[in-house]
Coordinates of C-alpha atoms in Angstrom, one line a residue:
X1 CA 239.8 86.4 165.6
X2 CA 240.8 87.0 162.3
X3 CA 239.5 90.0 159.8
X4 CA 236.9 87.9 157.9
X5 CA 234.5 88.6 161.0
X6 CA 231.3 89.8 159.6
X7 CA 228.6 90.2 161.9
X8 CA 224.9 91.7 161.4
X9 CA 225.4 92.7 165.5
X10 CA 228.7 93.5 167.6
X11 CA 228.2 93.8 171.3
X12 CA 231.0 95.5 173.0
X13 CA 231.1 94.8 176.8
X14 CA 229.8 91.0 178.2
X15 CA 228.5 93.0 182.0
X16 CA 225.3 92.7 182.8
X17 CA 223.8 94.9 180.0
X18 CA 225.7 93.1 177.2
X19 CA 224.5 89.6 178.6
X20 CA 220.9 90.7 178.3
X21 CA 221.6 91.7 174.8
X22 CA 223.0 88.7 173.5
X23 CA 220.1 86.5 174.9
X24 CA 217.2 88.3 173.0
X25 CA 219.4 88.4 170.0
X26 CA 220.1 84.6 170.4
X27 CA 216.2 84.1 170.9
X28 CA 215.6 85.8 167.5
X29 CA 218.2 84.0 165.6
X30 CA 220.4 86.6 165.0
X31 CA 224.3 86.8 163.5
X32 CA 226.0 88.2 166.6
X33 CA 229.3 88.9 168.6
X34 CA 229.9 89.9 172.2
X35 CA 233.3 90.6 172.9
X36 CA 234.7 91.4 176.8
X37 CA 237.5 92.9 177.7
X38 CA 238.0 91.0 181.2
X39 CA 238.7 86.7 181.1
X40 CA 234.6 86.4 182.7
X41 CA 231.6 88.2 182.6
X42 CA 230.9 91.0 184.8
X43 CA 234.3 92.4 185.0
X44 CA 233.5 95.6 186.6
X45 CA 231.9 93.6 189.3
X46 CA 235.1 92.4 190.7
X47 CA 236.3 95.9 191.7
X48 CA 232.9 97.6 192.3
X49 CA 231.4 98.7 194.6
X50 CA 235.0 99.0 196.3
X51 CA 233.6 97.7 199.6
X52 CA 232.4 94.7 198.1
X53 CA 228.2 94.7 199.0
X54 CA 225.7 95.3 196.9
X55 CA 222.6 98.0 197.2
X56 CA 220.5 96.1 195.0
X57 CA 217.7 94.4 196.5
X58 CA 217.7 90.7 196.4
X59 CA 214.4 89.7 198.2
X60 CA 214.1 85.4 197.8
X61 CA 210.7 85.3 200.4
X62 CA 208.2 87.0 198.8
X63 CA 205.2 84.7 199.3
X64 CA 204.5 84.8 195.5
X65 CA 204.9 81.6 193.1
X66 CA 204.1 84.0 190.0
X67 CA 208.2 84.6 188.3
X68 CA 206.7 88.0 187.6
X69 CA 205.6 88.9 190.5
X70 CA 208.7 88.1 192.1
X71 CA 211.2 90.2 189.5
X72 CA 209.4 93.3 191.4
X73 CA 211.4 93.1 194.6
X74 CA 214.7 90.9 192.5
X75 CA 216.7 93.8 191.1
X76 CA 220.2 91.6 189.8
X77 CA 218.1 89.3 187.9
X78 CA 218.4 89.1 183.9
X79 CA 215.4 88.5 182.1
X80 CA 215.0 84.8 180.6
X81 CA 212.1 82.3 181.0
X82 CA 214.7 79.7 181.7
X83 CA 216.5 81.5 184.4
X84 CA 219.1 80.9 186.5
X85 CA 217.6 83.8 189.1
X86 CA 219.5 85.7 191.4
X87 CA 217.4 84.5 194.4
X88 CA 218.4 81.3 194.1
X89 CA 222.0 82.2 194.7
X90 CA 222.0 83.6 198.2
X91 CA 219.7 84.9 200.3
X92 CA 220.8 88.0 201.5
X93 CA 218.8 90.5 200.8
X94 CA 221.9 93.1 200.2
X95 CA 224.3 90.3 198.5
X96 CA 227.9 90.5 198.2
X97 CA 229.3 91.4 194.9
X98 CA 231.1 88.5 194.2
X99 CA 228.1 86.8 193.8
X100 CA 226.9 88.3 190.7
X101 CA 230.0 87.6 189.1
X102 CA 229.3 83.9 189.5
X103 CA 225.5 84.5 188.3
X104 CA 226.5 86.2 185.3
X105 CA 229.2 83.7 184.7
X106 CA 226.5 81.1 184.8
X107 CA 224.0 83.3 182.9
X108 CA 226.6 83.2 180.0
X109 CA 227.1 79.6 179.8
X110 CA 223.7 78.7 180.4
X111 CA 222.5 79.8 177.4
X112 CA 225.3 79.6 175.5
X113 CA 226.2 83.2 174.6
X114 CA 228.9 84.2 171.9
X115 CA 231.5 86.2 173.5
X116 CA 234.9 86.5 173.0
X117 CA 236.6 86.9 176.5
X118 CA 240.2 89.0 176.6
X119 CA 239.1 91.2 173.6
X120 CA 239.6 94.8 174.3
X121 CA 238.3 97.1 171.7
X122 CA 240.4 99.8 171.1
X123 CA 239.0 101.7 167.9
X124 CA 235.5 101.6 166.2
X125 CA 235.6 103.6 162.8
X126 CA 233.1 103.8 159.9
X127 CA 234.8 105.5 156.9
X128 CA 232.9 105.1 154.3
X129 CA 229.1 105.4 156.6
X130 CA 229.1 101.5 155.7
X131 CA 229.9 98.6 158.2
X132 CA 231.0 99.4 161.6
X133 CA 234.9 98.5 161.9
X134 CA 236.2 97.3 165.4
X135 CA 239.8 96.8 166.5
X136 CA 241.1 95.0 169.1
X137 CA 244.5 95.6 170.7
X138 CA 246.2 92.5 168.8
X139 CA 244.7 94.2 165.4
X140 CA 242.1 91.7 164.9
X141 CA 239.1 93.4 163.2
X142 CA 235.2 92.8 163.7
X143 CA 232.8 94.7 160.5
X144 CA 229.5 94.8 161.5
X145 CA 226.5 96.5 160.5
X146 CA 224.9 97.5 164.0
X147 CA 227.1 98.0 167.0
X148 CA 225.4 97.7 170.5
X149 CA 227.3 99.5 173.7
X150 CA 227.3 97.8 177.0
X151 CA 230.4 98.8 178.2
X152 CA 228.6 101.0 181.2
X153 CA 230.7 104.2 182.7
X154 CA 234.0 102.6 182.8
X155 CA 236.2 105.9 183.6
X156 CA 235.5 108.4 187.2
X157 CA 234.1 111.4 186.3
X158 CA 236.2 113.9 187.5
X159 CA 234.6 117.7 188.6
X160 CA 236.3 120.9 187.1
X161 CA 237.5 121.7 190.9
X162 CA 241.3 123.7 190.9
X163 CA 243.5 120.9 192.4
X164 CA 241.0 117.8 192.2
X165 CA 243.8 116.0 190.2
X166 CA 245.9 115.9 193.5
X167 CA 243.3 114.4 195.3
X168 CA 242.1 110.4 195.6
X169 CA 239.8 108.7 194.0
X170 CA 237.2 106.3 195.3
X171 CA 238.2 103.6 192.2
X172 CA 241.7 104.1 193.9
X173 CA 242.0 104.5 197.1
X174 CA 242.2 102.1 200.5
X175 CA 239.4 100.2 201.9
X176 CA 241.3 99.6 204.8
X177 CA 240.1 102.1 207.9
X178 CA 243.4 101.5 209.8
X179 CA 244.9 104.0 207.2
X180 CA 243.0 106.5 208.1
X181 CA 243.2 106.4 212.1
X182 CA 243.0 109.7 213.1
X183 CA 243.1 111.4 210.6
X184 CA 240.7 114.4 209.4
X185 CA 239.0 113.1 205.4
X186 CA 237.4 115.5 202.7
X187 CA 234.9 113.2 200.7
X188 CA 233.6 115.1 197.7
X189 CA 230.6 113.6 196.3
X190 CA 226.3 113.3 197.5
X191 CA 225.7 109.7 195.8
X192 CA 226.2 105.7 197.3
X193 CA 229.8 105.8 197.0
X194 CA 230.4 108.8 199.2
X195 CA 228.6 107.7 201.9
X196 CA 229.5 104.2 201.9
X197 CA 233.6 105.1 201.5
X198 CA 232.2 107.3 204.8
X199 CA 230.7 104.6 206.5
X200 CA 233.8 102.4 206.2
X201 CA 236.0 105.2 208.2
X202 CA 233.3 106.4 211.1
X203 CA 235.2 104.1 213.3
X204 CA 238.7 104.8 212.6
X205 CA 238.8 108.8 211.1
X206 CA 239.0 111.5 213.5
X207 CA 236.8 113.8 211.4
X208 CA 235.1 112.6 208.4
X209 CA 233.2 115.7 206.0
X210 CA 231.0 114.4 203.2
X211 CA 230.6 117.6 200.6
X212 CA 228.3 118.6 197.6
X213 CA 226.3 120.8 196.4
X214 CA 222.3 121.0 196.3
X215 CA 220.6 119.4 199.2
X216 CA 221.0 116.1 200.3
X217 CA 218.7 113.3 198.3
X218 CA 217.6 110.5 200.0
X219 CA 216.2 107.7 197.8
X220 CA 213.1 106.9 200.3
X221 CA 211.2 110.7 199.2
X222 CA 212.6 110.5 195.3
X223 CA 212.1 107.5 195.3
X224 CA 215.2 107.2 192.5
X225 CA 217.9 104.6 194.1
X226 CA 220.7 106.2 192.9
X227 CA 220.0 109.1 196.0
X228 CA 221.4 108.2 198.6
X229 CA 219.9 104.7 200.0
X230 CA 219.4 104.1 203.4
X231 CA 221.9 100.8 203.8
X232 CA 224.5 104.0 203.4
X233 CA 223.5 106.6 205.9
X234 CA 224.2 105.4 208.8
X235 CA 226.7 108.4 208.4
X236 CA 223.7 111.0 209.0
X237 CA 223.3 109.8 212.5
X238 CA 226.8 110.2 213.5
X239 CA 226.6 114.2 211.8
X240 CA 223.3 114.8 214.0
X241 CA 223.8 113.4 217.0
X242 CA 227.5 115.4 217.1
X243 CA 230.0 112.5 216.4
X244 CA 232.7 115.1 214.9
X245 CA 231.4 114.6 211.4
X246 CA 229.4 117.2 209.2
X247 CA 227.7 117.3 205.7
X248 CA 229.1 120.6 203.8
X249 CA 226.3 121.9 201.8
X250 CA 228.4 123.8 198.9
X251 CA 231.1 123.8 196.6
X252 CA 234.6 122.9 196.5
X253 CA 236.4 126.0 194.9
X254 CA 239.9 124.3 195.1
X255 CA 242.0 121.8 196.6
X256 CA 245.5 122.9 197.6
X257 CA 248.3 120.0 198.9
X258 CA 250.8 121.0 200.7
X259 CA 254.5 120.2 200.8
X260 CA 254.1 117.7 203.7
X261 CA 251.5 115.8 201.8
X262 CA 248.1 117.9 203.6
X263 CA 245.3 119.9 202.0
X264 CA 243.7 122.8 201.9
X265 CA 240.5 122.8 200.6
X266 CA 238.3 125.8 200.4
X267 CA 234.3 125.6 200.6
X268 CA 232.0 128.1 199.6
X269 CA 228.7 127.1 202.0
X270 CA 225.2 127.4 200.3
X271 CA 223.5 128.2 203.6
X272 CA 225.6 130.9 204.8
X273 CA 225.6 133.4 201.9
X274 CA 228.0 131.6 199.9
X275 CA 230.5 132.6 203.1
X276 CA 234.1 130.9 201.7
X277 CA 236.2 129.1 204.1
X278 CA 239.3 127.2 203.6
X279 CA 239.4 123.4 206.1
X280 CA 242.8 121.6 206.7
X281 CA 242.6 117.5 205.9
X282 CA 244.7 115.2 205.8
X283 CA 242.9 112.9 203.1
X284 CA 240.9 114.3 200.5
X285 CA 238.6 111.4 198.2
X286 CA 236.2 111.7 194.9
X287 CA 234.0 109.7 195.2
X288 CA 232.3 111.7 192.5
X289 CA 230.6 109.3 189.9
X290 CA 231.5 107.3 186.5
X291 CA 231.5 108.6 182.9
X292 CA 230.6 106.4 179.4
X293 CA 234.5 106.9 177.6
X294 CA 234.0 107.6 173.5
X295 CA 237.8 107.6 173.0
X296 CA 237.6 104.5 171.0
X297 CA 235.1 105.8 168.0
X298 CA 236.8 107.5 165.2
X299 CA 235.7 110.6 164.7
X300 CA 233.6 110.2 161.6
X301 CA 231.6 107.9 164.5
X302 CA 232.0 109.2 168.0
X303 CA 228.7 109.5 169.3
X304 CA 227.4 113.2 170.7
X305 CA 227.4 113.0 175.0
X306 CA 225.3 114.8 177.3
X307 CA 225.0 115.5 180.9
X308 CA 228.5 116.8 181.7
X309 CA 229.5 114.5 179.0
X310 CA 229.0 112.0 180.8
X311 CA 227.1 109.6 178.8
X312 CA 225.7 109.3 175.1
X313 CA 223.2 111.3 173.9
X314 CA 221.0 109.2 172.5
X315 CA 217.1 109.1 171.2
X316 CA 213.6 107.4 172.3
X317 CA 215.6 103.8 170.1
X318 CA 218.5 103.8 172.7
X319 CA 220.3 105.1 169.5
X320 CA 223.6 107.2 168.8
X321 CA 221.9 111.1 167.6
X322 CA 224.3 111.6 165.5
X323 CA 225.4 108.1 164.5
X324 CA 222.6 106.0 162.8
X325 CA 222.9 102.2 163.5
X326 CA 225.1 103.1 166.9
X327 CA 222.7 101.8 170.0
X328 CA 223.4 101.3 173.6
X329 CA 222.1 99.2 176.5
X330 CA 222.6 99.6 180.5
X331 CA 223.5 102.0 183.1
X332 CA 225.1 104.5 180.5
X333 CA 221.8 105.0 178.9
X334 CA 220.3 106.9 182.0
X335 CA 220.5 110.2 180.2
X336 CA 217.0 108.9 179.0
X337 CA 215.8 109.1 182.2
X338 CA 218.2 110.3 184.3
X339 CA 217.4 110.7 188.4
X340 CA 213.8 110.4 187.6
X341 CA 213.6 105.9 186.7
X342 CA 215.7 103.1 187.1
X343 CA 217.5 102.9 183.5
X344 CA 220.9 103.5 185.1
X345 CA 220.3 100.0 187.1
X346 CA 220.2 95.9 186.4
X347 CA 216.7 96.1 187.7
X348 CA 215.6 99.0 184.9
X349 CA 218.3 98.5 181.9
X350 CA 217.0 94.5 181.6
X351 CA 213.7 95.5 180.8
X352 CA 214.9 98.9 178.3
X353 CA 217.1 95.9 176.7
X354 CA 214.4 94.4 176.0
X355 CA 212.7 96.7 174.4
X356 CA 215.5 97.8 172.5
X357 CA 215.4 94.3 171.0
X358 CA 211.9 94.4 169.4
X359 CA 212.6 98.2 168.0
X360 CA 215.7 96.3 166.4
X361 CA 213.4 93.2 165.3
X362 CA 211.2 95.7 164.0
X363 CA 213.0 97.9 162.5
X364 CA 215.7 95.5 160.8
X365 CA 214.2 92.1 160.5
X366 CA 210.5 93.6 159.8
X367 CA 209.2 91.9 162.8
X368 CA 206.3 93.3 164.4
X369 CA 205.9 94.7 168.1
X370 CA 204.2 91.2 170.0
X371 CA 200.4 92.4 170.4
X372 CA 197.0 91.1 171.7
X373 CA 193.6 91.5 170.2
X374 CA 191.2 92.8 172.8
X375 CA 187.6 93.6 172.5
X376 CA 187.1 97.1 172.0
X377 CA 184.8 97.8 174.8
X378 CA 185.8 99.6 177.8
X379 CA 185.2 96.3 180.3
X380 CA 187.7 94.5 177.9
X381 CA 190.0 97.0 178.1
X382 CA 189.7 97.8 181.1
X383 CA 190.4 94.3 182.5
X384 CA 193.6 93.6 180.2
X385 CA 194.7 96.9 181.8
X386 CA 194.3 95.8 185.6
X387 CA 195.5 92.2 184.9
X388 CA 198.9 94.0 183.8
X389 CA 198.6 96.6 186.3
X390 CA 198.8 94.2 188.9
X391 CA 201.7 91.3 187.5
X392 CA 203.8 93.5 185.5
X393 CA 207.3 93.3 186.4
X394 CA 208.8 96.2 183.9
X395 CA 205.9 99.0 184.9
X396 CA 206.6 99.0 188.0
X397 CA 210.6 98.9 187.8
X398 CA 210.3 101.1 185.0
X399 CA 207.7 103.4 185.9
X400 CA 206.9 106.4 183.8
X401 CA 209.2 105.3 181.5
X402 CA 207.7 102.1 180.1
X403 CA 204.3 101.6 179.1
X404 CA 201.8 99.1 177.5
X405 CA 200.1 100.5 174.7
X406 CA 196.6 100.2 173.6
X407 CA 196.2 101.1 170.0
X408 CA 192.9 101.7 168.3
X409 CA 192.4 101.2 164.9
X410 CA 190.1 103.0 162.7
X411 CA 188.0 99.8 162.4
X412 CA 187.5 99.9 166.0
X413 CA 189.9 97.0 166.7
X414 CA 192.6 97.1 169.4
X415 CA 195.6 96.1 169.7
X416 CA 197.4 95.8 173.0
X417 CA 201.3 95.8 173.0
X418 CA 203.1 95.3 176.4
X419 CA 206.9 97.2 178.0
X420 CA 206.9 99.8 175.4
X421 CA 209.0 103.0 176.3
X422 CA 206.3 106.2 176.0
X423 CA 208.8 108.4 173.9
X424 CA 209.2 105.7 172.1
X425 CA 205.5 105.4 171.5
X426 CA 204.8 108.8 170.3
X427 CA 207.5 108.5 168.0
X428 CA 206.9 105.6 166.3
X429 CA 203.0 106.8 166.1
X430 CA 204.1 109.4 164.3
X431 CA 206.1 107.5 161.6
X432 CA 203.9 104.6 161.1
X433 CA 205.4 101.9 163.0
X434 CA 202.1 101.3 165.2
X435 CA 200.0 101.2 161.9
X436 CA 197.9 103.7 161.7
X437 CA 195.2 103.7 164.9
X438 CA 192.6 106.3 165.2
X439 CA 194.1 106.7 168.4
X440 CA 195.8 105.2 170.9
X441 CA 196.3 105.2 175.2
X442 CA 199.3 104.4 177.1
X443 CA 199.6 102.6 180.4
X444 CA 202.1 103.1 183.1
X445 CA 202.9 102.9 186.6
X446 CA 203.8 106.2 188.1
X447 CA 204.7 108.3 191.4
X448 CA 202.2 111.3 191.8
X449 CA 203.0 115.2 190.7
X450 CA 205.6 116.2 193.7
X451 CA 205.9 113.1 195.6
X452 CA 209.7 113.9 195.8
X453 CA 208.9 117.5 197.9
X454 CA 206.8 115.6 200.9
X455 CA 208.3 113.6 204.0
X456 CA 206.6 110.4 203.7
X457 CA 206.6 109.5 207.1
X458 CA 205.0 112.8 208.1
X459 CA 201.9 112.0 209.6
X460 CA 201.0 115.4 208.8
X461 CA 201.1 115.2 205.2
X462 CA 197.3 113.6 204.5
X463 CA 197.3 110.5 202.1
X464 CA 194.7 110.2 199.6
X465 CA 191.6 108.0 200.9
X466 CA 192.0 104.5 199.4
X467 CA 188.5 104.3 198.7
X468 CA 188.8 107.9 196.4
X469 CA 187.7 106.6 193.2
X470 CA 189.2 109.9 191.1
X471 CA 193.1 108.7 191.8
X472 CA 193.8 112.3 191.0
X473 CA 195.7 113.5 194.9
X474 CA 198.0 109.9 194.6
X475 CA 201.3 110.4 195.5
X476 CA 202.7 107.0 195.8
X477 CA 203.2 104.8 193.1
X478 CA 199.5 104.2 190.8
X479 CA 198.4 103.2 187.7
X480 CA 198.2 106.1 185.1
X481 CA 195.9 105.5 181.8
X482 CA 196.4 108.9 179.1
X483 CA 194.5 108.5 176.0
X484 CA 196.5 110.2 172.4
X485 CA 195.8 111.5 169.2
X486 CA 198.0 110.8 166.1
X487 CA 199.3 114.0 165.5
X488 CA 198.9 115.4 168.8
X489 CA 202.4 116.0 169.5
X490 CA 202.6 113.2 172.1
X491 CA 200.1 115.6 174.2
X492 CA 197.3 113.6 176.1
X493 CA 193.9 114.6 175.7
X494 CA 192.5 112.6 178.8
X495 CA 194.0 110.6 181.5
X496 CA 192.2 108.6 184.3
X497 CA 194.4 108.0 187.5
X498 CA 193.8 104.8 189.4
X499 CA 193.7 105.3 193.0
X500 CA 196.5 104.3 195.2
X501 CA 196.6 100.8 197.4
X502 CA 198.7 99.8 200.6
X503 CA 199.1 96.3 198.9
X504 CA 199.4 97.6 195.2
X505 CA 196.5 95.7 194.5
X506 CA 194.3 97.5 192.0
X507 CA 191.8 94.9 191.3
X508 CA 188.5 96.6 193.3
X509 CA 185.6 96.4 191.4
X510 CA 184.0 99.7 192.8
X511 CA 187.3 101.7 193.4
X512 CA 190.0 100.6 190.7
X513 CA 187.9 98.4 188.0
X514 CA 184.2 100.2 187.6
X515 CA 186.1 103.7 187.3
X516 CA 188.6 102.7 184.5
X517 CA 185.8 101.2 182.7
X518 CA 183.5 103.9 182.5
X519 CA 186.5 106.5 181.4
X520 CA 187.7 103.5 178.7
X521 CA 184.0 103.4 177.5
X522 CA 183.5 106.8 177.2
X523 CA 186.5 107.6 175.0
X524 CA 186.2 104.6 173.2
X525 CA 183.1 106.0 172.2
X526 CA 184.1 109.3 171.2
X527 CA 182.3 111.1 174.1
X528 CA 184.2 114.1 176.3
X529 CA 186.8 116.6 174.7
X530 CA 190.2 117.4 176.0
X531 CA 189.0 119.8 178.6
X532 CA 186.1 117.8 179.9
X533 CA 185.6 116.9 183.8
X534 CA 188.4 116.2 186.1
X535 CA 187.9 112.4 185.1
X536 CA 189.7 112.3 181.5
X537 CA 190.9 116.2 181.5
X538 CA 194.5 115.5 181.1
X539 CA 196.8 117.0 184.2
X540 CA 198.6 120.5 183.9

């Protein structure tokens, strides 16, 4: 490189995020630059996850022909009309990681991305509020007006624990279980890396104590993947059926090594009236999560973090708050979303990348949002709604995050615009960049009020009647419909829930169809007010 780079977009980081990027920003025909730290795409992938097997879901016999369809249940997948797809690279169902190193490779070349491999950034100023300025470590410069972030949470978040720096951590230490015969192992941490640094060791460790605070989150009741999955419990069975090991509910106070190279770490128990004890080990590991790292913006540009400062703080655009023209794509822009939808994940982020795209298209480049003319009559309506209901691929990764919009003008026409994030909606409502409908409903897949506080395999715990045409008692996941005012604040002033199905099949013409219709109808029409009947009233 040399410092007559201009570009109108610099994407720093060629992983999964970056890659996804670079294609819709090829598509539109735009001046770009990826540049990758690592020789390949996908570098983090050849370290991570340390024991080498993916969690993501890779299901390649699905019974469906429909691409759409099938990007449900294929979560390493980017998004491209031309492929290649994950599925057709193995067909195990959790894949090794190594495989989506050679996918993203292939994604890369495919479609002929521009990326400068071997190009660590190492400062990103903006002294003047002008072009961004990026530096490499061999001084070569990069100016570009827009800077897009996809280098995902690159350093280990370390707690504030007394003595934590003296103990290992999961991006360091062995695999191999032979080096821990015998011995008794602290694992501090509640998420996938715990238990699956856990797993590894039930066969060689003596004693094996998995700690945390809270209680214990299993993905299968949140039904957010990043709790703990079931491929990675295994360990649960061998703490309740007395195998020597033990789940600490509580916090580490402090984590003392000793001269001959043991700890003592004391543990202040949740359950027992915050009773303190201290526990000899002879290994103690953090497997304790990831952080974004700033470091390389100049101050007049480092963007604000949140969450523990763990990752940027950023707004409905997938933009800097504090630094205008500074977006971000993948796993680090979870704070959006964080432990509630799937923005931290391939299977979520492709689809948020997406959308980040046409905000940038539109926004920039005076590109519209993609819509479809529909007939404003609630059977029209209606019917574009279940048709998407029932293929789309980023409501139902990306539920209650992304929705399709229905906007309706003042002249009674309406406009339907697909995978549009519902902050994002109500913002850009507000400022215009919808036009200016009369009002307008959003459409999204979601989980019902509390799903995440009831066993789902308690037969105790009644599901809602399949044949219930109100939708309203649906815990699992269901199409939601909310109908908005301009000016309302982003506050609904009806919703309709369609009812729950087995098959996720919403396409009955007495239970799922003839209900939506008449509620579409009778807004459409004006009829009903905010606090009508339990049909459109809008949930506390």
């Amino acid at each position: 490189m040399s410092d007559s780079v201009h570009v109108d977009y610099l994407v720093i980081g060629a992983g999964p995020a970056g890659l996804q990027a670079a294609y819709f920003l090829k598509k539109a025909g735009r001046n770009y630059l990826v540049v990758e730290s690592g020789e390949a795409p996908g570098t983090f992938y050849t370290r991570f996850p340390r024991h080498r097997t993916l969690i993501s879901s890779n299901k390649v016999h699905t019974g469906w022909s429909d691409p759409e369809l099938r990007l449900r249940v294929d979560w390493n997948s980017l998004l491209s009309a031309e492929g290649p797809r994950f599925t057709d690279y193995t067909p195990r169902y959790f894949p090794p990681a190594d495989v989506i190193v050679r996918y993203l490779d292939d994604f890369a070349q495919d479609h002929g991305l521009n990326i400068r491999y071997n190009t660590r950034i190492s400062r990103v100023s903006r002294p003047d509020g002008g072009e961004f300025i990026a530096t490499d470590d061999h001084g070569n410069v990069v100016r570009a007006r827009r800077v897009i972030v996809a280098t995902g949470v690159s350093r280990p978040y370390v707690p504030p624990i007394e003595g934590a720096a003296d103990a290992e951590r999961y991006d360091e230490v062995t695999v191999d279980p032979q080096d821990f015969a015998d011995q008794r192992v602290l694992i501090i941490g509640r998420g996938n890396s715990a238990f699956e640094t856990a797993d590894n060791l039930i066969e060689t460790a003596a004693v094996i104590h998995v700690a945390g605070p809270g209680s214990l989150k299993l993905a299968w009741r949140t039904h957010f993947v990043g709790h703990l999955r079931a491929v990675n419990n295994n360990f649960l069975d061998t703490y309740q059926l007395k195998s020597q090991n033990a789940i600490l509910d509580g916090n580490i106070l402090r984590i003392k090594r000793n001269d001959d190279g043991k700890y003592v770490v004391s543990v202040s128990f949740s359950r027992v009236d915050e009773v303190v004890k201290d526990i000899p080990y002879d290994r103690v590991i953090l497997a304790t999560g990831f952080r974004f790292d700033a470091s390389i913006f100049a101050e007049e540009c480092r963007p604000e973090l949140t969450i523990k400062d763990r990752f940027p703080h950023l707004t409905d655009a997938w933009e800097s708050v504090n630094v205008p023209d500074l977006h971000f794509a993948g796993t680090i822009t979870q704070s959006l979303d964080f432990k509630k939808s799937t923005s931290g994940f391939i299977h979520g982020f492709r689809y948020g990348v997406k959308a980040l795209s046409r905000i940038l298209e539109r926004r920039y480049h005076g590109v519209p949002w993609p819509h479809t003319d529909v007939p404003a009559t609630g059977a029209d309506v209606a019917e574009a709604i279940i048709q998407r209901v029932n293929r789309s691929s980023a409501l139902w990764q990306m539920f209650g995050f992304l929705g399709d919009a229905v906007l309706v003008g003042a002249d009674g026409q309406v406009r339907y615009c697909e995978e549009v994030p519902v902050e994002h909606l109500h913002a850009a409502v507000a400022l215009g960049e919808f036009g200016e409908p009369a009002a307008y409903f959003s459409v999204t897949l979601e989980y019902g009020a509390d799903h995440d506080q009831v066993d789902p395999f308690d037969v105790r715990v009644n599901r809602m009647n399949q044949q219930d045409t109100s939708g309203l008692d649906a815990r699992y996941l269901h199409p939601v419909v909310r109908q908005f005012l301009p000016g309302g604040g982003g506050k609904p002033v009806a919703e309709h829930h369609i009812t729950e199905n087995l098959e996720n099949e919403w396409d009955d013409p007495d239970v799922h169809l003839g209900p939506l219709r008449s509620f579409l109808t009778a807004r459409l029409a004006g009829e009903g007010s905010p606090a009508g009947d339990a049909l459109t009233a809008p949930r506390a």
